[in-house]
Tab-separated table of C-alpha atoms in Angstrom:
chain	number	residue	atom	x	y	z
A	14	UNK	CA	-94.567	27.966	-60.494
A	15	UNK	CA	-90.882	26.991	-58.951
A	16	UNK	CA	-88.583	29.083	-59.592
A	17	UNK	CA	-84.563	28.087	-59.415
A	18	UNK	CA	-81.549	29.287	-61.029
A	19	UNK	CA	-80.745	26.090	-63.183
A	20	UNK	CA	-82.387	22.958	-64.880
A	21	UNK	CA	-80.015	19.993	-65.084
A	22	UNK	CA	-80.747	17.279	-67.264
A	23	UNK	CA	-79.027	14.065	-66.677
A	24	UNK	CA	-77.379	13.233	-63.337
A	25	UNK	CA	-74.209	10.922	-64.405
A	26	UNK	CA	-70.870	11.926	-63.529
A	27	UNK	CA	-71.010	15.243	-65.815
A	28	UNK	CA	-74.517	16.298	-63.751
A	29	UNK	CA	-73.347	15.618	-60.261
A	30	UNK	CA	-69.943	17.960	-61.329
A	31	UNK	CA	-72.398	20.311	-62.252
A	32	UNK	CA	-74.730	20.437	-59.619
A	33	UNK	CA	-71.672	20.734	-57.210
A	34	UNK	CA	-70.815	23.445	-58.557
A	35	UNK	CA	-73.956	24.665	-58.158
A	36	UNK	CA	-73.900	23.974	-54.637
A	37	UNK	CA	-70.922	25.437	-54.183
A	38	UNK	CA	-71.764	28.578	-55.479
A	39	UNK	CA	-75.624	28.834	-53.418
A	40	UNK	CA	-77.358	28.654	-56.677
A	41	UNK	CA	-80.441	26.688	-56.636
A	42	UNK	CA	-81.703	24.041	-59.422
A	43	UNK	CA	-83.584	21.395	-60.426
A	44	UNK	CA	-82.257	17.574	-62.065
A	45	UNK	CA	-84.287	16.135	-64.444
A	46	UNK	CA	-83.398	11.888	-64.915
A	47	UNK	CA	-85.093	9.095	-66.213
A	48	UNK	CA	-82.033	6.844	-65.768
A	49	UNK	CA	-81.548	5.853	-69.831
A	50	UNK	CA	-78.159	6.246	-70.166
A	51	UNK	CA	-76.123	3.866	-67.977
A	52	UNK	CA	-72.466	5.020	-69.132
A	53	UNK	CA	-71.780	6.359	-65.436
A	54	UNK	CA	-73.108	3.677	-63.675
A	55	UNK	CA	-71.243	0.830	-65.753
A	56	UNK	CA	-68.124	3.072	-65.888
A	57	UNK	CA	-65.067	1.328	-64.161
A	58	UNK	CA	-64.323	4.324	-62.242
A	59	UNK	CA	-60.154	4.537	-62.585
A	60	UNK	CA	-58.650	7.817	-62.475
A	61	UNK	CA	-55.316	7.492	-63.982
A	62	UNK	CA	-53.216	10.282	-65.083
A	63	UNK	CA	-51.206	8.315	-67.653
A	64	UNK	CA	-51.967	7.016	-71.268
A	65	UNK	CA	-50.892	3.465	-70.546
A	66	UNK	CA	-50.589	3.230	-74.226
A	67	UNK	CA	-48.251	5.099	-75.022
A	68	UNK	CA	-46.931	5.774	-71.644
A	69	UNK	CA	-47.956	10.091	-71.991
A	70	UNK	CA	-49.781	12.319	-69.639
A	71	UNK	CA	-53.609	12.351	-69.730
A	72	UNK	CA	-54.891	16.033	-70.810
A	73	UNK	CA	-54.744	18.714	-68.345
A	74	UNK	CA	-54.020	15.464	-65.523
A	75	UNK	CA	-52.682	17.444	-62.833
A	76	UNK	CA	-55.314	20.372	-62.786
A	77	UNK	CA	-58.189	17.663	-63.487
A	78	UNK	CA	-57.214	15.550	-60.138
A	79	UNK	CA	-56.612	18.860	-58.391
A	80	UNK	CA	-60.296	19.249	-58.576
A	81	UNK	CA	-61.895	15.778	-58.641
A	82	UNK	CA	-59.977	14.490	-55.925
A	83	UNK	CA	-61.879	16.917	-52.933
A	84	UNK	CA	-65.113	16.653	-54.879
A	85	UNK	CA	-65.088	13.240	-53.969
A	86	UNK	CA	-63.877	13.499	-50.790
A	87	UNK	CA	-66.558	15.857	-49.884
A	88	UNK	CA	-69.180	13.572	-51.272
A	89	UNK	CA	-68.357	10.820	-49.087
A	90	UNK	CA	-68.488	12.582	-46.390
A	91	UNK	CA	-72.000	14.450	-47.276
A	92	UNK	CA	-73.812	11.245	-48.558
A	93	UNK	CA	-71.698	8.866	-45.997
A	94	UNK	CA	-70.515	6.588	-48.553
A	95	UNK	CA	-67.049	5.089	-49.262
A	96	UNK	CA	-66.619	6.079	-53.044
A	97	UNK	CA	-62.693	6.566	-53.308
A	98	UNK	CA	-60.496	3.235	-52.989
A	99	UNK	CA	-57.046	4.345	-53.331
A	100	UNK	CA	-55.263	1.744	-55.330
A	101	UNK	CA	-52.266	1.607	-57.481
A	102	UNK	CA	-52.240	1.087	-61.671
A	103	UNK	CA	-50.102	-1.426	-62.524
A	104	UNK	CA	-48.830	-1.624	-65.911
A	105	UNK	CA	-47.558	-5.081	-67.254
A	106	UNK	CA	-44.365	-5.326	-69.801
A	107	UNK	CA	-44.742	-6.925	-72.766
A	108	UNK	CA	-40.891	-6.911	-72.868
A	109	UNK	CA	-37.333	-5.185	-71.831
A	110	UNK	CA	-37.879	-2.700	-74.811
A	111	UNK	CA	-41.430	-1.405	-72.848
A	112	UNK	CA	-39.453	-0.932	-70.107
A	113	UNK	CA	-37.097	1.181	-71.689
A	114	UNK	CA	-39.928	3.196	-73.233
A	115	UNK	CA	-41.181	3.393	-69.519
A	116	UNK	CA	-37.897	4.923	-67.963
A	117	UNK	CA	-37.624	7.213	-70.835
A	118	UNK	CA	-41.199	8.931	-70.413
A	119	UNK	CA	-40.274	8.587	-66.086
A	120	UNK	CA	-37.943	11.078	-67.133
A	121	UNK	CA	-40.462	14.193	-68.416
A	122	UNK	CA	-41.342	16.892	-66.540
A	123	UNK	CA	-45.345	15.973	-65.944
A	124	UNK	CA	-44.594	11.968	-65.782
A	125	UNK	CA	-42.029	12.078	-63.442
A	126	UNK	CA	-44.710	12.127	-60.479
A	127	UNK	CA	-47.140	9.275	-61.644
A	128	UNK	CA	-44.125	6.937	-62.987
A	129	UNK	CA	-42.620	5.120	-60.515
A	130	UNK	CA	-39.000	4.062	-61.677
A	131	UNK	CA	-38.318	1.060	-59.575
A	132	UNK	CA	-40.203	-2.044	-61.624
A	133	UNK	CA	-42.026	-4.149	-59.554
A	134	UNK	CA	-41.789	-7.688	-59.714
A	135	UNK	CA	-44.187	-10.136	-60.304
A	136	UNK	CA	-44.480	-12.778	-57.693
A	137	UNK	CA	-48.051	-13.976	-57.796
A	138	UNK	CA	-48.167	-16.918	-59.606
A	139	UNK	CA	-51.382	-16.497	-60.725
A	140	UNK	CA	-50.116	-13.833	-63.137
A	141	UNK	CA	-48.354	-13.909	-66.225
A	142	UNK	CA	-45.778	-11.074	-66.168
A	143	UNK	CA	-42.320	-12.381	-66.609
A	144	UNK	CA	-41.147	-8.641	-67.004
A	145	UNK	CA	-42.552	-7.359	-64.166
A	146	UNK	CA	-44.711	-4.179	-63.996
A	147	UNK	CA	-44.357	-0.247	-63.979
A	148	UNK	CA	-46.609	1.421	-60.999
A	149	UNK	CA	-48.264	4.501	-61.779
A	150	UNK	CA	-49.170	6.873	-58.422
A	151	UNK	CA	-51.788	8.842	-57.472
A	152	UNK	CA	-54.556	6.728	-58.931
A	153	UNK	CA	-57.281	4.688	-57.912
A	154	UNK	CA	-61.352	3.930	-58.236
A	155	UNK	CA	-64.191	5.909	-57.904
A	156	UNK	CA	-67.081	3.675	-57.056
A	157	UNK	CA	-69.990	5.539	-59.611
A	158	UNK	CA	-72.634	3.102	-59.210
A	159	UNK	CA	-72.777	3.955	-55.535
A	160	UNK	CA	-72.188	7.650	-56.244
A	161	UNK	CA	-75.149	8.316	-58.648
A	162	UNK	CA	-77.687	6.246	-56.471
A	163	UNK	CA	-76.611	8.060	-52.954
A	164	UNK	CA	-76.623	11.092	-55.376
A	165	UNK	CA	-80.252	10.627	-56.387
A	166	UNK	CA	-80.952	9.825	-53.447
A	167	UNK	CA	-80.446	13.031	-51.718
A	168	UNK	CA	-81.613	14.923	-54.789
A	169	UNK	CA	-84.991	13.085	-53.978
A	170	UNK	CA	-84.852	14.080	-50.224
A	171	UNK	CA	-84.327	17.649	-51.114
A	172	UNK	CA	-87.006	17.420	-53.902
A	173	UNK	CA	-84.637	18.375	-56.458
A	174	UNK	CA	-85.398	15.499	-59.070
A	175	UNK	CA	-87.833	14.456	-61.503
A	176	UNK	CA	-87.490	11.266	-62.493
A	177	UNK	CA	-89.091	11.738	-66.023
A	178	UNK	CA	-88.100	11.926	-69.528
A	179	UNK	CA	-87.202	15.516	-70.808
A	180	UNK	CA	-90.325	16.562	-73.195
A	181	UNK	CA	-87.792	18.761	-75.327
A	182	UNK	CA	-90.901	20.292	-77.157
A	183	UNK	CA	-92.325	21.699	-73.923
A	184	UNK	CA	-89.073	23.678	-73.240
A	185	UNK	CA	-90.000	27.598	-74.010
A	186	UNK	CA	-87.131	30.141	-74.263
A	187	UNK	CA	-88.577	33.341	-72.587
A	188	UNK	CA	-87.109	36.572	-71.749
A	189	UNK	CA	-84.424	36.026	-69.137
A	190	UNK	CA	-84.316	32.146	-68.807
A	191	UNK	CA	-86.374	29.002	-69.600
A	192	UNK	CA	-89.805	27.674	-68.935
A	193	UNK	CA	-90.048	23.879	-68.773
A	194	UNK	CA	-93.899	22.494	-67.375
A	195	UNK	CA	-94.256	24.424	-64.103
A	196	UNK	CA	-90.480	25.349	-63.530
A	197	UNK	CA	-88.731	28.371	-64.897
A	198	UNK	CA	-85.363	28.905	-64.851
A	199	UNK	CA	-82.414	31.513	-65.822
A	200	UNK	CA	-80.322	28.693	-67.437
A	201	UNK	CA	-80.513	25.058	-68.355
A	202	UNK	CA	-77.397	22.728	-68.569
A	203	UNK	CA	-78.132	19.390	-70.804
A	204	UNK	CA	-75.494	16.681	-69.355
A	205	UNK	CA	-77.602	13.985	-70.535
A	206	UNK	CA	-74.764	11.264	-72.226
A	207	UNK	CA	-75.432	9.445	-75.340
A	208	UNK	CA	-79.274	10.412	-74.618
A	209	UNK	CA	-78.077	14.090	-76.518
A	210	UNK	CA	-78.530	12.290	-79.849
A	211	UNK	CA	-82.314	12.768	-79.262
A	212	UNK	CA	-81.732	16.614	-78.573
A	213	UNK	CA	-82.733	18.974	-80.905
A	214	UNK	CA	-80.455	21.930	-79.409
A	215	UNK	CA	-77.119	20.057	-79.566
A	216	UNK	CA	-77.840	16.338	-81.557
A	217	UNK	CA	-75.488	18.257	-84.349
A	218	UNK	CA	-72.116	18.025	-82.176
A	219	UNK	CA	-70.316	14.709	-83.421
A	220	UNK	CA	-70.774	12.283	-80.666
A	221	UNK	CA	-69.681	8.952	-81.201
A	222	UNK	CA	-72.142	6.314	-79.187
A	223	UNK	CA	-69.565	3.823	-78.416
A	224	UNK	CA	-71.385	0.744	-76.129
A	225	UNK	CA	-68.843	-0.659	-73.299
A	226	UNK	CA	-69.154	-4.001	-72.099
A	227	UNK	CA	-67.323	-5.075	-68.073
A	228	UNK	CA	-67.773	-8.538	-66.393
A	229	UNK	CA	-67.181	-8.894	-62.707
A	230	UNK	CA	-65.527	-12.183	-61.958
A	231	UNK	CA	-64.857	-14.116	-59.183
A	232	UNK	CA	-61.249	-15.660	-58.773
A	233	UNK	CA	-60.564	-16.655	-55.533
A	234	UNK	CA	-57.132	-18.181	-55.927
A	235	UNK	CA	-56.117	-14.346	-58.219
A	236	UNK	CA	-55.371	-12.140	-54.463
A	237	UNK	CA	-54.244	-8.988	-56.464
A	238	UNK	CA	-54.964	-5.372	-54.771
A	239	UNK	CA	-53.865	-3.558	-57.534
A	240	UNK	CA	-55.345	-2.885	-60.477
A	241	UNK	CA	-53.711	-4.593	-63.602
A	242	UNK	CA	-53.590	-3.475	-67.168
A	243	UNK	CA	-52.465	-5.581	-69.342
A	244	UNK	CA	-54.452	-5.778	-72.832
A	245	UNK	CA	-57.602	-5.337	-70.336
A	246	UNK	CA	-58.118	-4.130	-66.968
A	247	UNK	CA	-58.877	-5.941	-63.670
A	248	UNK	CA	-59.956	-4.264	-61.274
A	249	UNK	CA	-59.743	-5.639	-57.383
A	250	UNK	CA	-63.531	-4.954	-55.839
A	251	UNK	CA	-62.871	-7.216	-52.604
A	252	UNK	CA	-64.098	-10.683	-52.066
A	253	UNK	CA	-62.123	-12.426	-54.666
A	254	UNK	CA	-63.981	-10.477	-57.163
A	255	UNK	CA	-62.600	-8.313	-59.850
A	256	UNK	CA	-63.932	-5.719	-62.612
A	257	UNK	CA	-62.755	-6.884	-66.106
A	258	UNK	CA	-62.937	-4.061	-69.020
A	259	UNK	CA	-63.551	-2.788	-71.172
A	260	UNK	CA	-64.722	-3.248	-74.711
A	261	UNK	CA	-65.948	-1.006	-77.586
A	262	UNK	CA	-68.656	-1.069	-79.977
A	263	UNK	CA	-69.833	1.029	-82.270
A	264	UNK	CA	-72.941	-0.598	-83.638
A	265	UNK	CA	-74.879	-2.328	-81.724
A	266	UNK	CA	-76.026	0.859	-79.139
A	267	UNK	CA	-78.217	-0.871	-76.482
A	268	UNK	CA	-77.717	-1.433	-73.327
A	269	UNK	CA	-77.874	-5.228	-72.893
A	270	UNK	CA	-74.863	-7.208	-71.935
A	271	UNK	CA	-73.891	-9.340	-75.267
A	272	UNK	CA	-72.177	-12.795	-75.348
A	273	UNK	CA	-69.829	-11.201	-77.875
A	274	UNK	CA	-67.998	-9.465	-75.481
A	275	UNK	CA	-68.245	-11.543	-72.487
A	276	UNK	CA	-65.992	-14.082	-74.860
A	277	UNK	CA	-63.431	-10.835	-76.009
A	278	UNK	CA	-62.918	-10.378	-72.408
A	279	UNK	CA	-63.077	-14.103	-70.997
A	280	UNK	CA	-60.328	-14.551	-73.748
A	281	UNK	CA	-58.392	-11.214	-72.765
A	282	UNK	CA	-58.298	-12.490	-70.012
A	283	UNK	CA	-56.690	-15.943	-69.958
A	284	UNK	CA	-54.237	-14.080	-71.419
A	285	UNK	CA	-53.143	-12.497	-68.655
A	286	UNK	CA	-53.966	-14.698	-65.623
A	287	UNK	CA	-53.678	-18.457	-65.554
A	288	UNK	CA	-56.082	-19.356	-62.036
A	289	UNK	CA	-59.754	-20.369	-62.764
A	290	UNK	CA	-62.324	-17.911	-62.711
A	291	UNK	CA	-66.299	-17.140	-62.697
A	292	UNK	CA	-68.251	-14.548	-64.497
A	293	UNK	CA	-70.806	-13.380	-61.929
A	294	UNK	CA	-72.309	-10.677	-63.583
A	295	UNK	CA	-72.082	-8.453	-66.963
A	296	UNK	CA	-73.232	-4.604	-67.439
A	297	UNK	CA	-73.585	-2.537	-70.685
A	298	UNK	CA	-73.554	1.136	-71.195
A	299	UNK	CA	-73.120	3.447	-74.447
A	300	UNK	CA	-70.958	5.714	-73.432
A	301	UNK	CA	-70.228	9.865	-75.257
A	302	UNK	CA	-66.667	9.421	-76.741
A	303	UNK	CA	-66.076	12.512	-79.687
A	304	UNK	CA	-63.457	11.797	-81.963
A	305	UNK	CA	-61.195	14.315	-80.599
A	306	UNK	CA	-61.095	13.208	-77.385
A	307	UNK	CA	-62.064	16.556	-75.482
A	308	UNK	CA	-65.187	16.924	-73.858
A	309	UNK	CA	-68.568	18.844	-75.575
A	310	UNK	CA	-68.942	21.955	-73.569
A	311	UNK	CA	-70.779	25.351	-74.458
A	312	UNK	CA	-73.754	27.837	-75.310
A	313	UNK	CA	-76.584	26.387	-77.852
A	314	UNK	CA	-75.183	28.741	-80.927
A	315	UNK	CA	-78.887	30.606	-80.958
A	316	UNK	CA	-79.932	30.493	-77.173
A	317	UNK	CA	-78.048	32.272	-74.681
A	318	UNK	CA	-79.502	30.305	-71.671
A	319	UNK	CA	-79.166	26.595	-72.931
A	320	UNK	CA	-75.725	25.096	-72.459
A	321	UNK	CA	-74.113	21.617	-72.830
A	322	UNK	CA	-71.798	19.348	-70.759
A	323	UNK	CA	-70.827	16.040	-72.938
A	324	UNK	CA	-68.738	14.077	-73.844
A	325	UNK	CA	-66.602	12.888	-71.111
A	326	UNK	CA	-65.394	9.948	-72.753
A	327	UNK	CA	-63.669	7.170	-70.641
A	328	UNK	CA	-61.742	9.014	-67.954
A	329	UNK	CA	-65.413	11.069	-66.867
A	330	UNK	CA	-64.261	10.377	-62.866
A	331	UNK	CA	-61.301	12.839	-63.924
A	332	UNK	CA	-62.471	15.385	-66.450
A	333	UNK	CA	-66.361	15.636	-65.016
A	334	UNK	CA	-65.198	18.087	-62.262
A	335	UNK	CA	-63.106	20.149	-64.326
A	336	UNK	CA	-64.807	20.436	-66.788
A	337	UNK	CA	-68.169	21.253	-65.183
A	338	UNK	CA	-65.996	24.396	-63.551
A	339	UNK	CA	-64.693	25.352	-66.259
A	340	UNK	CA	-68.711	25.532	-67.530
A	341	UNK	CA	-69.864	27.205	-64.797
A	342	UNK	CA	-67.371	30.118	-64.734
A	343	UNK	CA	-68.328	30.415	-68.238
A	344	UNK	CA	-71.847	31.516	-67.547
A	345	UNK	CA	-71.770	33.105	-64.296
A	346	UNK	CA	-68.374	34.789	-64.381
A	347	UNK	CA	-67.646	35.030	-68.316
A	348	UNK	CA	-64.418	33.388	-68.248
A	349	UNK	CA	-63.977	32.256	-71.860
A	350	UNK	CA	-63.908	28.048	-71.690
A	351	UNK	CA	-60.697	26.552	-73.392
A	352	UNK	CA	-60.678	26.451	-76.891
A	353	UNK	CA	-59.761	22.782	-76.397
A	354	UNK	CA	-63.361	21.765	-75.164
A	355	UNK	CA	-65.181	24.482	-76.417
A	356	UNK	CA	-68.480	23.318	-78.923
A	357	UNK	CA	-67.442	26.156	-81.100
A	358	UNK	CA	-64.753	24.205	-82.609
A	359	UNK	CA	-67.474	21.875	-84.551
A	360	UNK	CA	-69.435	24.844	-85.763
C-alpha cells in the first residue's frame, strides 16, 4: 500500500498549480491522467491583465500575476524548458472613439500600469490598422503544450503518475482520508477539466463545456512580434508562424478540429491582415468555462477529504496558480477561500 498525502486527478494547468503547491509545502502525492481533456494543451497561453473588450481589469489581475509569474519561472528552470515568451498585447482601434475609451480607462487606478498611453502606430503593411494600436504591459505567452509534457514527464521519473482513467467507483472514503486501488491518501483534489461532467462528487456544479478551436499559420511576409487582437488573436510563435484563436462552441464537445471553424477564423482573419497565408495545423479542446466567470473551487458538500479545482476558463495561465493557493490554504491552514470562487455559491 503507498501511502501520500494527496491524490491529484488531472494534470492541466489547474493540476500542475496544485501539485506546486504541494511541492512547495513537502507534502507528498500522487497524479492520476489519462490525457482526455486537451483544454491546457490547446490553450493559447496569453496572460493578459486587461478585458480587451471592454478595456477593464481582469479579476484579482495583479495578485493572480504576482503568483503565476515565479511559478513559471521556477518551472523553467526545474524542467529546463523555455515556457515564458515575454511579448506585448496589442490592441487594434476600430476608430478615434476606441481610443478615447482607451485613454479614459489608462486613467484608473488598476489600468494605469497595463495601459500604455502613447498609441502605437501601425507601420507594417501587412496589417490593417489605420488607427493604430493601444499596448498593454506586463503580458505575454505561456507555452502549455511544452509545460504539461515536461510536467509529465518528471511526474513519470519520480513515479508520481498513473496514466489511467480514474475508476470513480473504486474510490472508498475511510476514516482519515481516501483509499483508491493500492494508494491511500488524507485528501484528494479532482482538477480534471471538462472530464468533471463524468464525476459523481462534483458533475452537479454548472460547467459549461465550451470546445475551442486555434489554427497555426504560416505567413512569411506578416513579421509581427507582438501579439495582435483584433476580432481574433495572432499570436507570433517564430518562424513566420502564428497562433490564430480562438472560437467557441457549445455543441459539438469533441475534440476534433472542425472545418467550421478553420473557415470562422481563416475569415477573421483576412480581416485583419492582407499578406497570404497557410494553415499548417488545427487543435481542438473543450475547455471548463462557468457562467460566472470565477473558477469551481471547494469541499465535496458530504466528504471532508474530496475537493475540487475547475473551472479556469480562458485566462487558466493566470488564475491556475492563484487559485490552486488559495485551495490549498483552505485545507491545510483553514483560511476560508473567497466567496467569489467558492462551490458553495451553486449549492
Amino acid at each position: 500500500m503507498i501511502q501520500v498525502d494527496y491524490i491529484v486527478v488531472g494534470i492541466g494547468l489547474a493540476g500542475i498549480s496544485f501539485c506546486e503547491e504541494l511541492k512547495a509545502n513537502n507534502k507528498s502525492f500522487m497524479v492520476f491522467d489519462n490525457a482526455s481533456q486537451l483544454s491546457s494543451t490547446v490553450a493559447g497561453g496569453l496572460y493578459n491583465p486587461v478585458v480587451l473588450k471592454r478595456f477593464t481589469p481582469v479579476w484579482k489581475c495583479q495578485e493572480q500575476l504576482a503568483q503565476a509569474l515565479p511559478m513559471y519561472e521556477r518551472l523553467e528552470r526545474e524542467l529546463n524548458v523555455k515556457l515564458d515568451y515575454k511579448l506585448p498585447v496589442y490592441r487594434k482601434f476600430a476608430s478615434l472613439e476606441e481610443q478615447n475609451d482607451w485613454f479614459t480607462a489608462s486613467d484608473k487606478p488598476i489600468l494605469s500600469q497595463y495601459l500604455s498611453t502613447e498609441i502605437v502606430k501601425n507601420t507594417n503593411p501587412s496589417v490593417d490598422a489605420p488607427f493604430g494600436f493601444g499596448e498593454v504591459l506586463e503580458t505575454g505567452r505561456i507555452d502549455v503544450k511544452t509545460l504539461v509534457e515536461a510536467y509529465k514527464s518528471q511526474l513519470q521519473e519520480n513515479n508520481q503518475l498513473i496514466d489511467s482513467v480514474f475508476n470513480y467507483e473504486e474510490l472508498m472514503i475511510e476514516e482519515g482520508g481516501v483509499r483508491y486501488q493500492d494508494i491511500k491518501a488524507k485528501q484528494i483534489v479532482f482538477a480534471e477539466g471538462f472530464g468533471i461532467k463524468h464525476n459523481p462528487f462534483f458533475n452537479h456544479l454548472p460547467l459549461n463545456p465550451a470546445k475551442g478551436e486555434l489554427l497555426i499559420i504560416h505567413a512569411p511576409q506578416l513579421k509581427i512580434d507582438y501579439v495582435l487582437k483584433a476580432g481574433a488573436f495572432l499570436i507570433p510563435l517564430g518562424e513566420d508562424r502564428y497562433i490564430v484563436g480562438a472560437t467557441y462552441e457549445w455543441k459539438d464537445l469533441t475534440n476534433q478540429p472542425s472545418e467550421t471553424a478553420k473557415e470562422e477564423l481563416s475569415e477573421k482573419l483576412k480581416k485583419i491582415i492582407n499578406c497570404p497565408f497557410t494553415v499548417v495545423n488545427q487543435v481542438a479542446g473543450v475547455r471548463p468555462t462557468v457562467k460566472d466567470r470565477r473558477p469551481l473551487v471547494g469541499r465535496h458538500s458530504e466528504y471532508s477529504n474530496i475537493y475540487v479545482l475547475n473551472g479556469l476558463g480562458t485566462r487558466g495561465v493566470m488564475i491556475g496558480p492563484y487559485v490552486a493557493s488559495q485551495l490549498y490554504n483552505f485545507i491545510e491552514n483553514n483560511i476560508p477561500l473567497e466567496t467569489e470562487i467558492d462551490i458553495k455559491r451553486f449549492q
